JSON list of C-alpha atoms in Angstrom, two decimals:
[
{"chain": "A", "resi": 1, "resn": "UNK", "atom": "CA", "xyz": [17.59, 17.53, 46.02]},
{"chain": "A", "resi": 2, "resn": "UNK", "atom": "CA", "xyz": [18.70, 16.14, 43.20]},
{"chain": "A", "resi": 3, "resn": "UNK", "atom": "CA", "xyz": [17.03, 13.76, 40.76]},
{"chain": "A", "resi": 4, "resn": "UNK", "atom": "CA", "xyz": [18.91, 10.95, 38.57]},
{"chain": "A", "resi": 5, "resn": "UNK", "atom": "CA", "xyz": [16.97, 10.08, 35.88]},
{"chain": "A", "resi": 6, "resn": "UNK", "atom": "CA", "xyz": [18.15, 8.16, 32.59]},
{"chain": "A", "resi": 7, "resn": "UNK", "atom": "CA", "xyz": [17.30, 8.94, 28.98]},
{"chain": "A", "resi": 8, "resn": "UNK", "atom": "CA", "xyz": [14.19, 6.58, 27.78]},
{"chain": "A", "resi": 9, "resn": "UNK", "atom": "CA", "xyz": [16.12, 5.83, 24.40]},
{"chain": "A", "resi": 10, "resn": "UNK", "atom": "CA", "xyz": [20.13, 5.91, 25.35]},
{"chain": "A", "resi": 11, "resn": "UNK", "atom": "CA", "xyz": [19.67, 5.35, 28.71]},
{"chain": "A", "resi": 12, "resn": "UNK", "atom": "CA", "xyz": [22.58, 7.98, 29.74]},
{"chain": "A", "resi": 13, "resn": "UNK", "atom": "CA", "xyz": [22.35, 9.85, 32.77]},
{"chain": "A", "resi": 14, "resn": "UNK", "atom": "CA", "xyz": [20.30, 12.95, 32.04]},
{"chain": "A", "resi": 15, "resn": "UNK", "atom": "CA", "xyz": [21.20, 16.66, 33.52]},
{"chain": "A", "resi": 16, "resn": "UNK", "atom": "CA", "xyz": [19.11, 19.64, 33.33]},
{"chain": "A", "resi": 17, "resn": "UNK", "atom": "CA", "xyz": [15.74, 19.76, 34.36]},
{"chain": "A", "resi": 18, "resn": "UNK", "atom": "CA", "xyz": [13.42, 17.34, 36.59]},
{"chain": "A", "resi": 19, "resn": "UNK", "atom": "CA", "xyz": [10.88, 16.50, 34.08]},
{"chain": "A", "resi": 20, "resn": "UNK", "atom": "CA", "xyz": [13.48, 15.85, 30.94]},
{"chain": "A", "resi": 21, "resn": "UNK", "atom": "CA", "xyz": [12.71, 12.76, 29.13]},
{"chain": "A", "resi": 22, "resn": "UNK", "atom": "CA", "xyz": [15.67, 12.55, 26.91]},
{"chain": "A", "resi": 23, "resn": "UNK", "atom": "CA", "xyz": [19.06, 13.73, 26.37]},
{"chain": "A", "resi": 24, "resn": "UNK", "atom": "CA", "xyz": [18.71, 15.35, 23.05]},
{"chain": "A", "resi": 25, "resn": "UNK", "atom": "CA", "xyz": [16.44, 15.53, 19.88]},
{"chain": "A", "resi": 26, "resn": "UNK", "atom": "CA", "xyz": [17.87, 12.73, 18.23]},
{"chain": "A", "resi": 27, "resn": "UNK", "atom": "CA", "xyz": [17.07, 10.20, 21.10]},
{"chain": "A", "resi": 28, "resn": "UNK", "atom": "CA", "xyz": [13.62, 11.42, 20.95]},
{"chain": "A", "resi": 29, "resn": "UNK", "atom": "CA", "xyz": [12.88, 10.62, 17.35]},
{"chain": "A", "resi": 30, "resn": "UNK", "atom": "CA", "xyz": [14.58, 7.32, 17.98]},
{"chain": "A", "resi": 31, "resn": "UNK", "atom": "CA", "xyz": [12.32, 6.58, 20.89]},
{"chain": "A", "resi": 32, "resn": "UNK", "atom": "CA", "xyz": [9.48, 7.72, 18.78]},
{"chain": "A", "resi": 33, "resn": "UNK", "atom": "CA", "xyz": [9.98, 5.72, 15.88]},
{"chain": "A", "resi": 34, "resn": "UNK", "atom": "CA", "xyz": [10.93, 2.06, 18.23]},
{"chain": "A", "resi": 35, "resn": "UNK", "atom": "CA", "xyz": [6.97, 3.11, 19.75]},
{"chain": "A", "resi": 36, "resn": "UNK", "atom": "CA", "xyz": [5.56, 3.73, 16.31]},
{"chain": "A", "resi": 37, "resn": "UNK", "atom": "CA", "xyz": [7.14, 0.13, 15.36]},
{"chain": "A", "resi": 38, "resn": "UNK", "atom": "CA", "xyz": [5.83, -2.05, 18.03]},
{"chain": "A", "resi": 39, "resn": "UNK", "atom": "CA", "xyz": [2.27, -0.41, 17.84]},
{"chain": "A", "resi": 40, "resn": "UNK", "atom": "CA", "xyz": [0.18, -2.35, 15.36]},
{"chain": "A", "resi": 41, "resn": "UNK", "atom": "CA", "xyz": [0.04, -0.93, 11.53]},
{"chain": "A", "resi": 42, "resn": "UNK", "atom": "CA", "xyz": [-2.83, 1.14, 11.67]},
{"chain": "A", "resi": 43, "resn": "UNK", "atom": "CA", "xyz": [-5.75, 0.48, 8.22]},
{"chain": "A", "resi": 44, "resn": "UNK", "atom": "CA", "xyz": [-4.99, 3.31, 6.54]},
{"chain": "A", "resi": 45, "resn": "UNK", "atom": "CA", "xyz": [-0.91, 2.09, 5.83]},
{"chain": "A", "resi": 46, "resn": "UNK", "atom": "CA", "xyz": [-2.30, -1.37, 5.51]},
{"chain": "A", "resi": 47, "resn": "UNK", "atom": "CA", "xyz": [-4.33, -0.69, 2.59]},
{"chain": "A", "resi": 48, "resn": "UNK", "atom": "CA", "xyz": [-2.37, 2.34, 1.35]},
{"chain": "A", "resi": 49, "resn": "UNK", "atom": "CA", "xyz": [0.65, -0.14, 1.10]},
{"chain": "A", "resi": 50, "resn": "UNK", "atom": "CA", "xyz": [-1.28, -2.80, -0.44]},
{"chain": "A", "resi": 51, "resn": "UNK", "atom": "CA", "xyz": [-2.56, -0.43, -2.85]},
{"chain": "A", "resi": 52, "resn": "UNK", "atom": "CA", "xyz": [1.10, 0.50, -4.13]},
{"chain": "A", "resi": 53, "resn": "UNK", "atom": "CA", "xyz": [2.06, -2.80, -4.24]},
{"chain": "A", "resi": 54, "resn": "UNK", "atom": "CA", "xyz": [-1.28, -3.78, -6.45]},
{"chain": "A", "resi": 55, "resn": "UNK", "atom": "CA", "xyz": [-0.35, -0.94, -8.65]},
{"chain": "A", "resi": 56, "resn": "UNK", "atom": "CA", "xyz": [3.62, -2.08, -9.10]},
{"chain": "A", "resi": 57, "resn": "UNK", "atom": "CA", "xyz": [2.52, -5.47, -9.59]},
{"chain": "A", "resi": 58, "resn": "UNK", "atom": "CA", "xyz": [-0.05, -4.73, -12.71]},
{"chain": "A", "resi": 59, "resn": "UNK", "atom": "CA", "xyz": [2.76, -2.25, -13.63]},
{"chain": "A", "resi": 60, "resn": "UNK", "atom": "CA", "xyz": [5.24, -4.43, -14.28]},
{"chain": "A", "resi": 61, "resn": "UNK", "atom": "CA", "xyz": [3.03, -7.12, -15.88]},
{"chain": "A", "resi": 62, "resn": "UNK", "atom": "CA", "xyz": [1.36, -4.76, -18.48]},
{"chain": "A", "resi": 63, "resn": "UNK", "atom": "CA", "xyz": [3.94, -3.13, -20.80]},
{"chain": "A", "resi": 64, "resn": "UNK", "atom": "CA", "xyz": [1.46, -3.51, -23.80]},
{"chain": "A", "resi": 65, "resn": "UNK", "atom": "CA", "xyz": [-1.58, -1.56, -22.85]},
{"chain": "A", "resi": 66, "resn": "UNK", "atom": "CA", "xyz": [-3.64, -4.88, -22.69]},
{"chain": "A", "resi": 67, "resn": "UNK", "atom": "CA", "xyz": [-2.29, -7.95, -21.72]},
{"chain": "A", "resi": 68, "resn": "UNK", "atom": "CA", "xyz": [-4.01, -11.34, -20.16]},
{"chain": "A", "resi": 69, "resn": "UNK", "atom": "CA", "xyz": [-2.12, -12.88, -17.21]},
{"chain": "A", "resi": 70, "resn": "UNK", "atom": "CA", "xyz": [-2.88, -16.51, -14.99]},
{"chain": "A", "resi": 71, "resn": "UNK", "atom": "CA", "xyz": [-3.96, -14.88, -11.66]},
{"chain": "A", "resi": 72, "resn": "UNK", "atom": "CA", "xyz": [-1.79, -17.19, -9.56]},
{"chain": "A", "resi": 73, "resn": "UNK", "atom": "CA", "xyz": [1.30, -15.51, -11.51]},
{"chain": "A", "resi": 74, "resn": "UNK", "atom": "CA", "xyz": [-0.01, -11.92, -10.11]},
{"chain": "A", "resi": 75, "resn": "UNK", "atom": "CA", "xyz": [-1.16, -13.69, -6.61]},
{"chain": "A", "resi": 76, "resn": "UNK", "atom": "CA", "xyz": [2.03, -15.24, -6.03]},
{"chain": "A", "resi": 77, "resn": "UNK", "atom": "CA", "xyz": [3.80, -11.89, -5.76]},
{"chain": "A", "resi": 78, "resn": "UNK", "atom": "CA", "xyz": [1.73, -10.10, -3.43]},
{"chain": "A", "resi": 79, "resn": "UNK", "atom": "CA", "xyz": [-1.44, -9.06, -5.70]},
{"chain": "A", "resi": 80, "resn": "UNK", "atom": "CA", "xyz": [-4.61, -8.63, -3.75]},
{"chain": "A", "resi": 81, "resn": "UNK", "atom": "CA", "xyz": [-7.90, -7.85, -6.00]},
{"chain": "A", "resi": 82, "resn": "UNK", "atom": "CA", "xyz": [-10.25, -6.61, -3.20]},
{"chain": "A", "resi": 83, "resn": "UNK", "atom": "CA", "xyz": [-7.54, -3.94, -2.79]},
{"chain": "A", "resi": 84, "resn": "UNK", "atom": "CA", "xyz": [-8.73, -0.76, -5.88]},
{"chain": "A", "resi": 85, "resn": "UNK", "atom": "CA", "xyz": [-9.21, 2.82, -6.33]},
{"chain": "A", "resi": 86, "resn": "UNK", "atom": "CA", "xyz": [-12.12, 2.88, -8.71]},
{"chain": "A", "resi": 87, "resn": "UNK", "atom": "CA", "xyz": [-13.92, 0.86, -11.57]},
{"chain": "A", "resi": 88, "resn": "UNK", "atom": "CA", "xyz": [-15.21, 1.83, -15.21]},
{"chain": "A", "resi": 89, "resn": "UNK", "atom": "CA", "xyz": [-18.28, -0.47, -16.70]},
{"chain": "A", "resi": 90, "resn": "UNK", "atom": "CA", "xyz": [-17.92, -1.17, -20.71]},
{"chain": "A", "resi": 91, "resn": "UNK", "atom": "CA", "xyz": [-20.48, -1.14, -22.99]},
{"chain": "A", "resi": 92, "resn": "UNK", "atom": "CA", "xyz": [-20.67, -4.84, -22.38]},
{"chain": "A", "resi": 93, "resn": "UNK", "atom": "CA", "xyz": [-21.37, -4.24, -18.92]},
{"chain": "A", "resi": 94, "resn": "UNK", "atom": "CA", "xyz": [-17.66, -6.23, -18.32]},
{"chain": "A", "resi": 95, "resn": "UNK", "atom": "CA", "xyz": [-16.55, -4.30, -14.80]},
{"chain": "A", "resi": 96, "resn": "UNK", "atom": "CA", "xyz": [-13.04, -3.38, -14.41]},
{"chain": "A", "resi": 97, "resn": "UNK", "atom": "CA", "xyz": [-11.64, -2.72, -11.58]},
{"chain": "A", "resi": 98, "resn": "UNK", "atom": "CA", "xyz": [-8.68, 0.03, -11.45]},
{"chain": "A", "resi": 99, "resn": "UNK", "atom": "CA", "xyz": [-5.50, 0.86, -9.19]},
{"chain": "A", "resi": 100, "resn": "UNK", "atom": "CA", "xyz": [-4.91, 4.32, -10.32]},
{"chain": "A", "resi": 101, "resn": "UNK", "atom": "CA", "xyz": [-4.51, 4.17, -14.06]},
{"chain": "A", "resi": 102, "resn": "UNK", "atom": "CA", "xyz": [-4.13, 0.22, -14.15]},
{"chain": "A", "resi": 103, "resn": "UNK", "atom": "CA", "xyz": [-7.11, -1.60, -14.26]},
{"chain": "A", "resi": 104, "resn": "UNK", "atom": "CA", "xyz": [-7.86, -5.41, -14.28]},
{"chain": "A", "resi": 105, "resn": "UNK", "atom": "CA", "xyz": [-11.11, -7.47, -15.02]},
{"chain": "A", "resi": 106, "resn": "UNK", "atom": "CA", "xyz": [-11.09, -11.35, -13.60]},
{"chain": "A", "resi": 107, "resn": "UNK", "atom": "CA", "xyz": [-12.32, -13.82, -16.19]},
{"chain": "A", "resi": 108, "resn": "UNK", "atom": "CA", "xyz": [-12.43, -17.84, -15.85]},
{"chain": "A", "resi": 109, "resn": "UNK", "atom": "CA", "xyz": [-10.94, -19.41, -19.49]},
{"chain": "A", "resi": 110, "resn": "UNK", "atom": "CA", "xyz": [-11.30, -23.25, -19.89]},
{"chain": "A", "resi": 111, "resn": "UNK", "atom": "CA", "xyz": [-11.22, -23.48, -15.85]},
{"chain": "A", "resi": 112, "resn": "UNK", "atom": "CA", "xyz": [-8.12, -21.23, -15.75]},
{"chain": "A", "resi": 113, "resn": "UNK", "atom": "CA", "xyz": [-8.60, -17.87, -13.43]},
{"chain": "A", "resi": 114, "resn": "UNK", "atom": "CA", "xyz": [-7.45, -15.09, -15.47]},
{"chain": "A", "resi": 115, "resn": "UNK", "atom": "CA", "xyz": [-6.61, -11.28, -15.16]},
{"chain": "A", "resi": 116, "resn": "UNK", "atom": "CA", "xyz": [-7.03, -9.33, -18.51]},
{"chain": "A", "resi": 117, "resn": "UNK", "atom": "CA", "xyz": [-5.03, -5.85, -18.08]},
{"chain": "A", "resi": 118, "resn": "UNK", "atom": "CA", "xyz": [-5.90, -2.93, -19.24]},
{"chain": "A", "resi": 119, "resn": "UNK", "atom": "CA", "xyz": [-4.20, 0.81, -18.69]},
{"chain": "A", "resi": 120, "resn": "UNK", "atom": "CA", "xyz": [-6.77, 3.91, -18.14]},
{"chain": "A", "resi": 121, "resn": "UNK", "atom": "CA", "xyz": [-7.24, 5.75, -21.36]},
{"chain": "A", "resi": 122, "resn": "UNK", "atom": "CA", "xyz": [-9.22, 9.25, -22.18]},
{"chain": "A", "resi": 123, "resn": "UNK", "atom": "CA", "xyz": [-12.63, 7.77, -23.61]},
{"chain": "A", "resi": 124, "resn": "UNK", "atom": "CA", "xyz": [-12.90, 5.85, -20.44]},
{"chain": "A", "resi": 125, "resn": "UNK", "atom": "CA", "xyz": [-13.38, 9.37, -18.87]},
{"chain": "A", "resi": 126, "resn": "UNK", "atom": "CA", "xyz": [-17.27, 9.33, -20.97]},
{"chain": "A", "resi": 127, "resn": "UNK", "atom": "CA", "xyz": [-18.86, 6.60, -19.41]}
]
């Protein structure tokens, strides 16, 4: 008895044994990558991708080692605040928040929001 059974991916006619899924290893990555793509995007790449962006975004903005910038400029291209990887406290108690060695601290100036950027240095290490 014979059994005619078609590749999930190509869809070819598959030889060989009964219980063979596809026709060779390149099919099955392809059919494993279309599944991975229609499954929803699981928190971890979520925030690990909003993360990067966060970090390219202060990045590009902050080519003097402390520069302050309207928040709807950094907003408008993807920026999300509540998205960091850790926070350093100055001596006036003024809380920045930091995406790897870029940090930011929100600040409200004549009823404009604000970001005032700042780049992780050594003596932040001490405190």
């Amino acid at each position: 008895m014979r059994f005619h059974k078609e590749c999930l991916h190509c869809k070819k006619l598959l030889v060989g044994r009964t219980d063979k899924k596809f026709c060779d290893p390149q099919c099955k990555s392809g059919y494993q990558y279309k599944k991975s793509k229609e499954q929803p995007e699981r928190f971890y790449n979520i925030v690990d991708n909003q993360l990067k962006l966060n970090r390219k975004i202060l990045k590009e903005y902050n080519k003097g080692g402390k520069v302050t910038v309207r928040s709807n400029i950094l907003t408008e291209k993807g920026f999300n605040p509540n998205f960091f990887t850790h926070y350093w406290k100055n001596t006036k108690e003024d809380v920045y928040l930091f995406i790897y060695e870029y940090g930011f601290l929100k600040r409200n100036e004549h009823g404009v929001e604000k970001f005032i950027l700042v780049k992780w240095q050594d003596y932040m290490e001490s405190r």
